[in-house]
Structures are given as structure tokens and as C-alpha cells.
Short mmCIF file of C-alpha atoms in Angstrom, two decimals:
data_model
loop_
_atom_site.label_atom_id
_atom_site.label_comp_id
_atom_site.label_asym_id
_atom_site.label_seq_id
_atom_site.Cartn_x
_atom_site.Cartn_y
_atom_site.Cartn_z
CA UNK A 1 29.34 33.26 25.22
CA UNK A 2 30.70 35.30 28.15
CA UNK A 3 33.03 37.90 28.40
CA UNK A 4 35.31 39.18 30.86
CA UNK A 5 36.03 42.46 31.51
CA UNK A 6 39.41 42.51 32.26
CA UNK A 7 41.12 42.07 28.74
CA UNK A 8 42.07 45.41 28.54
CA UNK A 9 45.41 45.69 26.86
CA UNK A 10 47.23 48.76 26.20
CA UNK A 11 49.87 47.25 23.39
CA UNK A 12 52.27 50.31 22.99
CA UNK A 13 54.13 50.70 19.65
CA UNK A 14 56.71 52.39 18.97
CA UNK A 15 55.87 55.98 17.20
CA UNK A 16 57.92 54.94 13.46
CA UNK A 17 55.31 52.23 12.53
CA UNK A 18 52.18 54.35 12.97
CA UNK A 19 53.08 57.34 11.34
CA UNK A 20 54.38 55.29 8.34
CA UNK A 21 51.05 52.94 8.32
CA UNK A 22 48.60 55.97 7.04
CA UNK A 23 51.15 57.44 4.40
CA UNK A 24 49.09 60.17 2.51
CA UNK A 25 45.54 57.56 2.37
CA UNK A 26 43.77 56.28 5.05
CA UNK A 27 40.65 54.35 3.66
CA UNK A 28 37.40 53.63 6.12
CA UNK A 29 34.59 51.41 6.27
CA UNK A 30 31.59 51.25 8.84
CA UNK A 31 29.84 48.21 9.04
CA UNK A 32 27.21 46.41 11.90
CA UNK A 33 28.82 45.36 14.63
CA UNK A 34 29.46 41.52 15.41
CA UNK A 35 30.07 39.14 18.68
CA UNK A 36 33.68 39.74 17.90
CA UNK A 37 34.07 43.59 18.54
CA UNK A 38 32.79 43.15 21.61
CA UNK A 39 35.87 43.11 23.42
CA UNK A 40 37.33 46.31 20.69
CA UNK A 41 32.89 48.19 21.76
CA UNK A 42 33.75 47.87 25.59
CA UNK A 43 37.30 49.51 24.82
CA UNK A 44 35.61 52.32 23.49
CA UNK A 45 33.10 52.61 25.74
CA UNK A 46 35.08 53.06 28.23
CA UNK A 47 37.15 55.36 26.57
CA UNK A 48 34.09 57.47 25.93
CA UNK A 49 32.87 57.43 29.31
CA UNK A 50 36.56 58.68 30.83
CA UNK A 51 36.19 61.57 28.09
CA UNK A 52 32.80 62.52 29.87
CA UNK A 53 33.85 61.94 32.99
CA UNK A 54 31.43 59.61 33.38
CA UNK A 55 33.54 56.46 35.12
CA UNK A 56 32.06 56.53 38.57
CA UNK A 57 28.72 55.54 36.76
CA UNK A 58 29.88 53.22 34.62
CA UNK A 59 28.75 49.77 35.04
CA UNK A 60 29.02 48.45 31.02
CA UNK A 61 30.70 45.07 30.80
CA UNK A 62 32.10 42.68 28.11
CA UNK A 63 29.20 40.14 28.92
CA UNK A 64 26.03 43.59 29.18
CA UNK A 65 27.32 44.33 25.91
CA UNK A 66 27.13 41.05 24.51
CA UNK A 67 23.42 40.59 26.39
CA UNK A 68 22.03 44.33 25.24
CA UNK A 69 23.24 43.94 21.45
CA UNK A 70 23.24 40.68 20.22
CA UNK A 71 20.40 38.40 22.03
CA UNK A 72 17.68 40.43 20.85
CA UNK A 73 15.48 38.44 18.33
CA UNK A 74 14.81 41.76 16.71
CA UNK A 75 16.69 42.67 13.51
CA UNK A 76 19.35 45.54 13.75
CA UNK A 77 18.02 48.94 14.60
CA UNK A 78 14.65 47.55 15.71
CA UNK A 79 16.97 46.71 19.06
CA UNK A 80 20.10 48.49 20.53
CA UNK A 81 22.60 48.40 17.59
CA UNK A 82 26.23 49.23 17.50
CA UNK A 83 28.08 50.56 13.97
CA UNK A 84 32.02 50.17 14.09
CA UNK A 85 34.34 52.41 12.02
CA UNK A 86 37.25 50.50 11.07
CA UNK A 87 40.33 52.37 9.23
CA UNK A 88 43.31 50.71 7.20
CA UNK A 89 46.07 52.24 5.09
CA UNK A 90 44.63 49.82 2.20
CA UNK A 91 40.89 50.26 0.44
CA UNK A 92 38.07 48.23 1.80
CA UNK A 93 37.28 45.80 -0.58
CA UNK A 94 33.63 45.83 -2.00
CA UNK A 95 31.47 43.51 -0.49
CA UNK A 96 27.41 42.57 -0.99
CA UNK A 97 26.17 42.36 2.80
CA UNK A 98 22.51 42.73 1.97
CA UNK A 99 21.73 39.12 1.96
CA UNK A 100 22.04 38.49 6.21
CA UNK A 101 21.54 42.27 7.62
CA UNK A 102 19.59 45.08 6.37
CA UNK A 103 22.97 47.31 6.66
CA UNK A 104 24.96 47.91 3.66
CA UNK A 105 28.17 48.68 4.72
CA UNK A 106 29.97 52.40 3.69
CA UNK A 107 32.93 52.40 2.42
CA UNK A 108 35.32 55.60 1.76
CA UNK A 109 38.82 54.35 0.00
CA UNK A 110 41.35 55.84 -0.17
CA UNK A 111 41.09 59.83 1.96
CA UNK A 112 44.10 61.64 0.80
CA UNK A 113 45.71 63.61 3.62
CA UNK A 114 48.64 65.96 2.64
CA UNK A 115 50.08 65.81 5.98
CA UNK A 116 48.82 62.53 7.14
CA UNK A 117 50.36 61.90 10.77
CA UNK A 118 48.88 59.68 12.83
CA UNK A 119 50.30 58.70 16.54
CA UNK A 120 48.06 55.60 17.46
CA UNK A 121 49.31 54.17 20.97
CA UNK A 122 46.69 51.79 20.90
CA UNK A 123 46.57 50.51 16.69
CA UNK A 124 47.37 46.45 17.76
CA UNK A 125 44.82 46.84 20.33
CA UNK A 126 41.95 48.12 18.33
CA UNK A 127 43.22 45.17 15.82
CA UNK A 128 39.75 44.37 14.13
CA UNK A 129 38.34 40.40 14.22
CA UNK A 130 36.19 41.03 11.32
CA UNK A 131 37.01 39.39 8.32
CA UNK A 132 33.70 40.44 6.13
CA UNK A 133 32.47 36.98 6.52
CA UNK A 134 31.85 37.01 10.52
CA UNK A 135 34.87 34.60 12.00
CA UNK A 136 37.52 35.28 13.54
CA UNK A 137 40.37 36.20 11.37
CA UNK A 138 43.13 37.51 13.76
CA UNK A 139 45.50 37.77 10.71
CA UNK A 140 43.40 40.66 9.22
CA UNK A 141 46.08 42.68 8.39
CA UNK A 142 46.07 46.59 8.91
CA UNK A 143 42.26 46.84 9.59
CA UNK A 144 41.87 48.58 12.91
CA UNK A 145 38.60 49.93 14.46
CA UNK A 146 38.23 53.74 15.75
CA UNK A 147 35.14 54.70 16.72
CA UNK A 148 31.66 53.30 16.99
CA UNK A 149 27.93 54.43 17.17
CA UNK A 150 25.19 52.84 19.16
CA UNK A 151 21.62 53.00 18.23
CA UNK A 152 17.95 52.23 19.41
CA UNK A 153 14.73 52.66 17.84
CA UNK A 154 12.68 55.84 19.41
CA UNK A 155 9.63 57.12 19.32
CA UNK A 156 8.12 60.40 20.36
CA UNK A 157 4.22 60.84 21.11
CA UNK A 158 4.70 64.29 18.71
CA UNK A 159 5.94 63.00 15.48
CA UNK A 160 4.00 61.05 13.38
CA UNK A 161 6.78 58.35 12.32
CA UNK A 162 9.31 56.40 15.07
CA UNK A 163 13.37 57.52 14.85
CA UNK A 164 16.39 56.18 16.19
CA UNK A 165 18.12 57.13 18.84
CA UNK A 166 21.80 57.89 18.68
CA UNK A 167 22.80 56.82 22.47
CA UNK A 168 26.54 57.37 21.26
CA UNK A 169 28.81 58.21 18.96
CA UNK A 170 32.42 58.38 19.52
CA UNK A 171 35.30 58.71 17.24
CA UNK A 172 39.01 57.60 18.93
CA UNK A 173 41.19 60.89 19.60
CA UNK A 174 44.08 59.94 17.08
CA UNK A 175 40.92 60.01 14.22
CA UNK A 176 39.11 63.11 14.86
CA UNK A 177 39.21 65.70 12.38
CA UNK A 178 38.94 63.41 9.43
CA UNK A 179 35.18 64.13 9.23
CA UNK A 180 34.63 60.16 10.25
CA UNK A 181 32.40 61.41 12.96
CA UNK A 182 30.41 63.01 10.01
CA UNK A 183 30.60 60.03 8.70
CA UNK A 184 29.15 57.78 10.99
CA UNK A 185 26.02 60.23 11.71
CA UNK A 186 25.38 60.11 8.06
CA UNK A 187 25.17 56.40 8.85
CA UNK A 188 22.36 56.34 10.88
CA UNK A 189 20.75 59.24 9.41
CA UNK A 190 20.71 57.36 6.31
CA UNK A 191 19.56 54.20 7.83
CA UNK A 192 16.92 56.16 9.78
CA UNK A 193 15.48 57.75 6.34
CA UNK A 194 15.95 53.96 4.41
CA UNK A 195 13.41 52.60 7.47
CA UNK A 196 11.32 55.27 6.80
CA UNK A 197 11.40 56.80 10.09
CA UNK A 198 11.07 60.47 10.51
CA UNK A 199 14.00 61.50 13.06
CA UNK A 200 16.98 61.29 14.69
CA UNK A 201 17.62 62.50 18.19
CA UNK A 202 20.65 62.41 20.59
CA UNK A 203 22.04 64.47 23.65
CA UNK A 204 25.04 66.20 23.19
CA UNK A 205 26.73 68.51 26.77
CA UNK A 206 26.44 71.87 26.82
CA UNK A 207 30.07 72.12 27.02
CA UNK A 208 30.83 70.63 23.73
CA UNK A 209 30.76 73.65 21.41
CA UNK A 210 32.39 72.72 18.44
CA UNK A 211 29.92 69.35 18.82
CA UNK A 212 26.98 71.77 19.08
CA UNK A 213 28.49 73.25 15.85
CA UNK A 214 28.80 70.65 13.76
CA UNK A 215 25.02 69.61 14.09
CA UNK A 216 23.34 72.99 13.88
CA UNK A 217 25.58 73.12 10.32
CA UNK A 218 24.10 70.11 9.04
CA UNK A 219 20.23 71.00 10.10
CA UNK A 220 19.96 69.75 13.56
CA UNK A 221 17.34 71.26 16.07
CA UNK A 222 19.37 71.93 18.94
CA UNK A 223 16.43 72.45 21.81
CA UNK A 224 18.22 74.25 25.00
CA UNK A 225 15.37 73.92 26.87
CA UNK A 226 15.22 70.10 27.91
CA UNK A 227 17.17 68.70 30.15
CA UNK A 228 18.00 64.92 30.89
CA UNK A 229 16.81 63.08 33.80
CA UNK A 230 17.51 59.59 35.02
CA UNK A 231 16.68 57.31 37.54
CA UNK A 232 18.64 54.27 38.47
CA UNK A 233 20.95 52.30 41.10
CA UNK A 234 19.05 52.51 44.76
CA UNK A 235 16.68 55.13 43.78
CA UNK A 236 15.28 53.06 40.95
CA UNK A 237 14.94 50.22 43.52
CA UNK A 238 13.12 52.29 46.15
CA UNK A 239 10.67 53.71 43.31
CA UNK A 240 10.24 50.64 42.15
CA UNK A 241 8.81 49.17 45.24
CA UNK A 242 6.18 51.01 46.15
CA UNK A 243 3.55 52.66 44.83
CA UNK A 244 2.26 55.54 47.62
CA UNK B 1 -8.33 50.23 11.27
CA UNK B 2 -7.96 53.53 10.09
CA UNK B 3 -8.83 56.75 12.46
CA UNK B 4 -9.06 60.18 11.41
CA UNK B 5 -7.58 63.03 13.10
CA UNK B 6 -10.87 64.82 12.72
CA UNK B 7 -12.49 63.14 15.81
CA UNK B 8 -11.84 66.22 18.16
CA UNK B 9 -15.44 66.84 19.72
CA UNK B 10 -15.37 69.23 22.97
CA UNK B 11 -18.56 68.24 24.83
CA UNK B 12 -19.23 71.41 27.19
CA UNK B 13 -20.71 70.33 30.34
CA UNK B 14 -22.94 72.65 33.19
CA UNK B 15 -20.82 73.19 35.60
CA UNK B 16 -23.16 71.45 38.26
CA UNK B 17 -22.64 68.01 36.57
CA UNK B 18 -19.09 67.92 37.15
CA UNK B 19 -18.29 68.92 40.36
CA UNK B 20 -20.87 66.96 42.42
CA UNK B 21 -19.41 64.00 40.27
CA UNK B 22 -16.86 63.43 42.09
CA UNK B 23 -18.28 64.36 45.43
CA UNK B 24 -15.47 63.98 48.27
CA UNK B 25 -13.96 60.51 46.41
CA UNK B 26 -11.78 59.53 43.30
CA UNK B 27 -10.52 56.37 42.32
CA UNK B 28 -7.90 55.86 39.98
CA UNK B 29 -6.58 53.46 37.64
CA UNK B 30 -3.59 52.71 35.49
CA UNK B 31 -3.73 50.17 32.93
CA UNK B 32 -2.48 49.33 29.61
CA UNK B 33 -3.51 51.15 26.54
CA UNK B 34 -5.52 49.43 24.22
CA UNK B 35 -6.85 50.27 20.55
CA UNK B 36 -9.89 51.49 21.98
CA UNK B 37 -8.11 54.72 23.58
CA UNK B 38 -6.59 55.57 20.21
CA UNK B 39 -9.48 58.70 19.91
CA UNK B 40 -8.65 59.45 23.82
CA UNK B 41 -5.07 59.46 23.47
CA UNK B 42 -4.85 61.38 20.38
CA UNK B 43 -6.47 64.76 22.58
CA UNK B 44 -4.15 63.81 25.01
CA UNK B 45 -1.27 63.97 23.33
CA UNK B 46 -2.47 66.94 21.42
CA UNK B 47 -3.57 69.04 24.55
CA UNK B 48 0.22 67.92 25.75
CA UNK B 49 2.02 69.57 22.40
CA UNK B 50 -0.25 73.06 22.89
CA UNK B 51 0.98 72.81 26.55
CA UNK B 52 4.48 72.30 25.35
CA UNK B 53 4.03 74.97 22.48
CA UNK B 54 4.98 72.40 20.41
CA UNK B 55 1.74 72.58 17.73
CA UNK B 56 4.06 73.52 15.28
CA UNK B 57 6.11 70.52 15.21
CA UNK B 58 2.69 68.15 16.04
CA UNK B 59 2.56 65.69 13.65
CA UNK B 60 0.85 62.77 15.28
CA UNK B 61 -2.50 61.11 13.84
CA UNK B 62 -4.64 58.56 15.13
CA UNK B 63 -3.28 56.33 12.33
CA UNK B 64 0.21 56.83 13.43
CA UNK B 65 -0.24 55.85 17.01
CA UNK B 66 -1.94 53.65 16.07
CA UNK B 67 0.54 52.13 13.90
CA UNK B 68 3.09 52.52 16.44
CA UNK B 69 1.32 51.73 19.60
CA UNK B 70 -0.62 48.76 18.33
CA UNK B 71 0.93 47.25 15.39
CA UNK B 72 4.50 45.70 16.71
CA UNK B 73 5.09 42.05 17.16
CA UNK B 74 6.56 43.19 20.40
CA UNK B 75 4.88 42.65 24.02
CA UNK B 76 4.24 45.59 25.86
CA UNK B 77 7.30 47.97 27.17
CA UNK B 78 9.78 45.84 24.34
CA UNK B 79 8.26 48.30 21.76
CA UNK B 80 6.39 52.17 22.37
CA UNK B 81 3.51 51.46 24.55
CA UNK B 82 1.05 53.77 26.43
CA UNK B 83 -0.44 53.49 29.99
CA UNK B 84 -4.08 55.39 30.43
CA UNK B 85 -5.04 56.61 34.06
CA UNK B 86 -8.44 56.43 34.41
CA UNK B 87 -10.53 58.45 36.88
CA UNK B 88 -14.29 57.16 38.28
CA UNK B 89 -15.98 58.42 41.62
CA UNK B 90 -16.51 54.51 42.01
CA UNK B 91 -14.39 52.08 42.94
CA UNK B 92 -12.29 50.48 39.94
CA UNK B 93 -13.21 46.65 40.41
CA UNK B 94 -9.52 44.12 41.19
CA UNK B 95 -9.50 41.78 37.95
CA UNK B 96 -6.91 39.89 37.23
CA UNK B 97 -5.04 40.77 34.07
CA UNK B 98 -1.97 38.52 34.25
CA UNK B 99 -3.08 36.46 31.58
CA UNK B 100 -2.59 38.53 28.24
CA UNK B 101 0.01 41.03 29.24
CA UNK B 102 2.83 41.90 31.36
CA UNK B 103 1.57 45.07 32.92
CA UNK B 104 -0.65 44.35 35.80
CA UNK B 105 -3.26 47.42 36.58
CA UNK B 106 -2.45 49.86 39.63
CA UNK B 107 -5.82 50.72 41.42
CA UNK B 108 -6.48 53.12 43.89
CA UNK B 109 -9.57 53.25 45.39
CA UNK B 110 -11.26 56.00 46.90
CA UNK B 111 -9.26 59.05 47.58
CA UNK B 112 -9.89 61.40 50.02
CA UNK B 113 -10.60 65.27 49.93
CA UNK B 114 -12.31 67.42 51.44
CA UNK B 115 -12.51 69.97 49.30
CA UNK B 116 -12.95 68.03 45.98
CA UNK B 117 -14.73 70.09 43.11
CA UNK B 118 -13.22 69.46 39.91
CA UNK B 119 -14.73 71.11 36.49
CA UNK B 120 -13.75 69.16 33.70
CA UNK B 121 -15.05 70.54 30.67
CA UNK B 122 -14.27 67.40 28.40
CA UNK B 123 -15.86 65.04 30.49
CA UNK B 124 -18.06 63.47 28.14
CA UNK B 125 -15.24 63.47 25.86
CA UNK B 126 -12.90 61.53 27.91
CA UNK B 127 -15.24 58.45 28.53
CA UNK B 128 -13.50 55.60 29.16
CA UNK B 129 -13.73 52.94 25.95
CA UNK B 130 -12.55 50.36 28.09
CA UNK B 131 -14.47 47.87 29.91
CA UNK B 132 -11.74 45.46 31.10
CA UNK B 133 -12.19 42.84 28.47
CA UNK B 134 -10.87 44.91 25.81
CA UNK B 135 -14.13 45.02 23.84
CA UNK B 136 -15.93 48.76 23.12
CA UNK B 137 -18.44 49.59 25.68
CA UNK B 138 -20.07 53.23 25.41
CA UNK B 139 -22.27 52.32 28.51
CA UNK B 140 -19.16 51.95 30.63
CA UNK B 141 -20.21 54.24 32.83
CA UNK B 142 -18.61 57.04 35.18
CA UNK B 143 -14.90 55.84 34.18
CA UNK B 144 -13.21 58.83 32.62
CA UNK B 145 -9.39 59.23 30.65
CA UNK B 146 -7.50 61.54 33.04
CA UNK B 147 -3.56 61.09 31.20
CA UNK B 148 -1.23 58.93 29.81
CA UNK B 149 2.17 57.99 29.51
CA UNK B 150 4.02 57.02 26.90
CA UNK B 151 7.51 54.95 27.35
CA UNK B 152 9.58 52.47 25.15
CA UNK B 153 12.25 50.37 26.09
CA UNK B 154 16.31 52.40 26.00
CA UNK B 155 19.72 51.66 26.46
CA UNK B 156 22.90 53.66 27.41
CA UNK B 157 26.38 52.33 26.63
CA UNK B 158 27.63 53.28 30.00
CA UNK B 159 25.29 51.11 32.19
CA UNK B 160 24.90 47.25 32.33
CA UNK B 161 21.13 47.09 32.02
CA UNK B 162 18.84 48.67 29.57
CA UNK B 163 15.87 50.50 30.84
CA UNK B 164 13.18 52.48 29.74
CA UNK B 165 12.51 55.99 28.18
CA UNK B 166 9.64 58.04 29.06
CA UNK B 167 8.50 59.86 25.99
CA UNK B 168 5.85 61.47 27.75
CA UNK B 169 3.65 61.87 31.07
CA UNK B 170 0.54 63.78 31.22
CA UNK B 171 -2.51 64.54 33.86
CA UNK B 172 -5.31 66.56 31.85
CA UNK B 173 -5.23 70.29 33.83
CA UNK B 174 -8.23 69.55 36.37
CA UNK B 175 -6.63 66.15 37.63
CA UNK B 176 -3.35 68.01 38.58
CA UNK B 177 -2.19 68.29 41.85
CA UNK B 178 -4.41 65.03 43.58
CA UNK B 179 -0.84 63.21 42.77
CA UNK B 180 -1.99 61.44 39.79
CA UNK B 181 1.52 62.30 37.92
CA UNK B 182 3.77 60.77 40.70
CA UNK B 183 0.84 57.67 40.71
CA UNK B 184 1.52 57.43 36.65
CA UNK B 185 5.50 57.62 37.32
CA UNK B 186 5.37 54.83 39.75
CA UNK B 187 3.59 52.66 37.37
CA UNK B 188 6.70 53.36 35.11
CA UNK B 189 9.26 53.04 37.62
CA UNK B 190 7.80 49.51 39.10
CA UNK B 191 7.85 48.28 35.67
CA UNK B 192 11.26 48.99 34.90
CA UNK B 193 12.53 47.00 38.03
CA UNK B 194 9.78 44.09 37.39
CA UNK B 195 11.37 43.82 33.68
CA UNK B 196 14.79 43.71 35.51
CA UNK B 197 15.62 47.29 33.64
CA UNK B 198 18.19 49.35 35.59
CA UNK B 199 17.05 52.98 34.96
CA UNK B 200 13.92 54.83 33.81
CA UNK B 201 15.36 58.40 31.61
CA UNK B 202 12.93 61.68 30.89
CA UNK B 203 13.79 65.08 29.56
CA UNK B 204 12.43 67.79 31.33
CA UNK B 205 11.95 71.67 30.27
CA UNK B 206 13.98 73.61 32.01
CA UNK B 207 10.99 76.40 32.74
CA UNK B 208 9.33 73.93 34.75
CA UNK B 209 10.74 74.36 37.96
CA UNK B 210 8.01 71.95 39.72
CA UNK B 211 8.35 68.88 38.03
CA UNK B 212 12.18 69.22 38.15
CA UNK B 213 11.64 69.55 42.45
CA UNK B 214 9.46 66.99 42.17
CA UNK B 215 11.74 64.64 39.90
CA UNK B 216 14.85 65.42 42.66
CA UNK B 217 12.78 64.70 45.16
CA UNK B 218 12.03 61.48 44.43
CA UNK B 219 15.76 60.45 44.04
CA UNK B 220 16.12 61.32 39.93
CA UNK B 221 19.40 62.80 38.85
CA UNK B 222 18.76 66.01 37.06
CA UNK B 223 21.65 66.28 34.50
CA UNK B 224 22.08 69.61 33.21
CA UNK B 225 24.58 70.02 30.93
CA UNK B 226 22.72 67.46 28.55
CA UNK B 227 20.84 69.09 25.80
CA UNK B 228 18.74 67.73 22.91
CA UNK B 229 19.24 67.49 19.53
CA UNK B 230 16.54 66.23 16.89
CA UNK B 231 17.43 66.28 12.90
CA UNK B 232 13.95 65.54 10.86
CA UNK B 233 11.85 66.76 8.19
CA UNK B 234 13.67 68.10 5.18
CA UNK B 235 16.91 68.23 6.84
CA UNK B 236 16.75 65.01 7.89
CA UNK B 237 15.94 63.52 4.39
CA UNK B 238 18.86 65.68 2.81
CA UNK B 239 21.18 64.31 5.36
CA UNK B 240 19.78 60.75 4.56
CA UNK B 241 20.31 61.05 1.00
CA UNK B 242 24.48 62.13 0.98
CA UNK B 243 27.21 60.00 2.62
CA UNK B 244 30.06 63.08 1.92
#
């Protein structure tokens, strides 16, 4: 299967039909990832590294995504995983996923909003191929995805059990303040606690207050003191070469 | 195999012993961890939490790294694996270990100094369990645990390749500054390209102005505004329990 990475299509709508879609409810779901939102999980990405300002390092494509998340012959969460948060003015229905992944979907029906506007430029875009079944089903009417998580098993040499590793979490602009990016971290943290693992880490900027906020409320260790490092591109290269 | 944590035996040594040991040579080697440096890598890692002032939080047993060092169905560097540098005044002999794993051992064979007097109180302690056939061998003589590092393999959205994480690098006090740590990085770095990775990430305390000079030096790129976050323990298992 290979991807390209130029299928990026901004389908603007015009500003009626969205703000009539989500009328008081908006109903969510956030299930694994398939092959099929690869193309919606590079959109995002991309989004999320323009937010941080992180373009000029960006080097994710349709086909790396495809490689890093689904040709591992580990199960989900024992190799980088990807959760997608799809919303639709009508309730999920409920489904019984246990049989082929060891992620039960969450589903929240039916959030009542009083004032309920939402101005999504990009809703046919973020169109979502699921169908609950894994094929393509382009007619799946007013299911849309708007955010996503990706996740890797971790381990630190302190801490008696393994964790995950939230690498990302990211919640499109015209959804935030609906608590889905509470939503999603209860995800993992969830699926962290069901694998028995003892942890959840992630990097958040020092910048992002109100993000800084939101996880010292729920019981997060926020630890000033370490700072990320990273070594790739040329540098990588050269290190890699020698030895002296 | 079960290990106890209560295996901690300081071995005091005369003085004497220890610094005409290694008299104006040390060789080094890096190679992979095997179950037989569980007891050695368990002081390691808990002289590297006192340095850290992280005792608090130390959890670690030798039945957990064991468990998650030694018990994955993984190869080495697709799950948490540990190198051990190893420290003899003799040469380390070449062998060729290409057969059973995919980590092939650095060796570097008599180093120079002039001024070489090291006092390592924990020789005895520290004696290598390895013989190079990965079967015990007390009588392995004059080859000595000097650090570790501990990596497993990452991935960021934003790049193409995956790469790995290093959880933790560490020289025991009287091997620092003979360039062991840069030796151990290497190893890490060279591995990362081999596996055709495209970055090698650390976190780094902010206090410790050296090893961030030392990291820039060598090409990493020190990202500040990144902080960590870690939810575990009882906040973890109360987030894990609620999806609202």
C-alpha cells in the first residue's frame, strides 16, 4: 500500500451547513486507528506540527505513517499506535470490538451544548473511512474525525512496571473546549492501567499554560527540570559513523 | 528466575589494590546486557536514582528488569534493552558476536594515561558475570561493570523514521571523565543508523550544565521549552478507572 503525500484537500463549505450539523448534541467516539485514516492522521499531523511551529522539521509522510503504525507484527500499544476521535451530530452506535484488537472503543452520545456553534472549514475533508467493520465506506454519513493520539510503549530504568508514551495528542481547533482532549488522555491512561503498566509520560512546551493546567489538575507530575534532546538528520549520520 | 532486591553487598577494598589495577592502561567494552548483569545493573541503576535524587520515586527490582529487559519476544533495541561497559586493565579479546544478536560489541583496547589511579570502592562488587558465551563465570577475571545504558525503540509523528529513546546513560563516579559516557553514546548513536532509525532522543536535567555542553557539542539539539510530564501511582490508577 503506498501513499502519497500530496492529497491534501482543503474542501471549503459554506458556514450554514456546519453550524446546523451539531444542533445542541455532538456525540464522539475514539477508536484504533486503521490503514484508512491514514490520509485523515497525516492531515493532522501536519496540522499539529504548523501549531508548534514545527514544519521546517517535519519529514512525516502518508507512506512513514503507514510503515511506523501498521507493519509492526506487534499488537496495538506494544508498537507506535494512533487513537482517532471521530465526532457526528448522531450517537455512535454500540459495537463489540474486543474480538480483533485489545481496544474497546469509547463512546460519549449525545454532549448537549446550549450554544453549540461549530465553524468547521475542513468537516468533508476530515470525512471518516471507517465504517466499524474496517472497509472503506465513503458514504459514512456525518462521521468526521478531529483529533488523534499517538502512542508507544516506554519504559524507564526507575519504575518498576513499563508505560506508554503519549508522543501526541492533538484535538482540531473547531473541537477544543469540549473536554475531548480529556477525553482522549483518559484513553490511554485507561489503556495504560488495563495493560498493567505503571505510567504515562509525555512532553508538553513550556509555553502552553493552560496545557500545563489541565494535567497538574488531573494528578500529573509536571518535572521542570528535564529538558528534551534529540539527535537526527546529518548529525545522527556523523555520530553514527564513528566511534572516537 | 526470580532476584531479590536484597543483593546490595559493598565490598570495601585497600586502597592499594585498586589503583595499581589499572596501572597506566584501561580497556573498555560495550556489549549487550545479558541476564547475568541483572545483580550489576540493579546498583547501577540504583546509584543513578540517588544521583538523580530520585530514591523516592525508585521503584525498580531485579525482578522487574528482569521482566522487562529479558522477557520480550522482541530482538534487542525493538523492545527496552541495556548495554553494559565493561572495564579490564587487559585487553578485551575480538569475538565475533554476529550470530545471536544484532548488537555487535565496541572494544577499545588499551587506553592511555599517564596519570591513571582510580579508587573504586565496589570493585569486587562490579565483577563482570559475563564471559562471552553468556554462561556465569565468577573466575572471569579482572573484567569489571563500569555503566550502562538503557534505550528502547521511539517514534515522533513529525519525522519519517522512528528512532530510539535513551532512558538512561550512566559511568559509575570513578570511570568519569576517561570518555566512557561519549564511548556508551556512540554505541547508541551507531545503532540507531545501523537499524536505519533517524534520531536518537534523551532528556537532560537542566542543572547539569556539562552534559548539556557536551550533548551540543556533539551536534544534539537541546530543546528547551519541552518539559516532562509523568501521571502514575495512585493518580494514575484513578485516572485509569473514569472516562468523564
Amino acid at each position: 500500500m503506498e501513499y502519497s503525500t500530496s492529497s491534501l484537500i482543503n474542501s471549503f463549505q459554506p458556514k450554514e451547513k456546519h453550524t446546523t450539523l451539531f444542533n445542541h448534541q455532538i456525540s464522539a467516539r475514539i477508536r484504533l486507528a486503521t490503514e484508512l485514516d491514514v490520509p485523515n492522521l497525516h492531515k493532522l499531523v501536519t496540522q499539529m506540527a504548523e501549531y508548534h511551529g514545527l514544519s521546517q522539521i517535519f519529514t512525516t509522510t502518508e507512506t512513514s505513517l503507514y510503515n511506523n503504525l501498521f507493519k509492526s507484527p506487534n499488537p496495538p500499544f506494544h508498537s507506535p499506535t494512533a487513537l482517532i476521535l471521530e465526532i457526528s451530530p448522531n450517537p455512535f452506535p454500540q459495537t463489540n470490538h474486543t474480538t480483533t484488537t485489545n481496544f474497546v472503543p469509547i463512546i460519549k452520545n449525545n454532549y448537549n451544548f446550549d450554544n453549540l456553534e461549530i465553524l468547521d472549514h475542513e468537516l468533508e475533508t476530515y470525512r471518516s473511512k471507517f465504517n466499524g467493520h474496517g472497509h472503506d465506506n465513503s458514504n459514512n454519513c456525518n462521521v468526521y474525525v478531529a483529533g488523534h493520539v499517538l502512542v508507544y510503549p516506554s519504559y524507564n530504568g526507575f519504575f518498576e512496571k513499563p508505560g506508554l508514551f503519549l508522543d501526541q495528542m492533538f484535538v482540531r481547533k473547531c473541537y477544543r473546549g469540549m473536554k475531548f482532549g480529556k477525553l482522549l488522555f483518559s484513553a490511554v491512561a485507561m489503556q495504560a492501567e488495563k495493560m498493567g503498566m505503571g505510567m504515562v509520560d509525555w512532553l508538553v512546551a513550556n509555553w502552553n499554560e493552560e496545557t500545563i493546567n489541565f494535567y497538574e489538575k488531573m494528578g500529573a507530575h509536571y518535572i521542570p527540570e528535564y529538558r528534551l534532546c534529540k539527535l537526527y538528520g546529518d548529525q545522527l549520520q556523523a555520530f553514527g559513523k564513528k566511534s572516537d
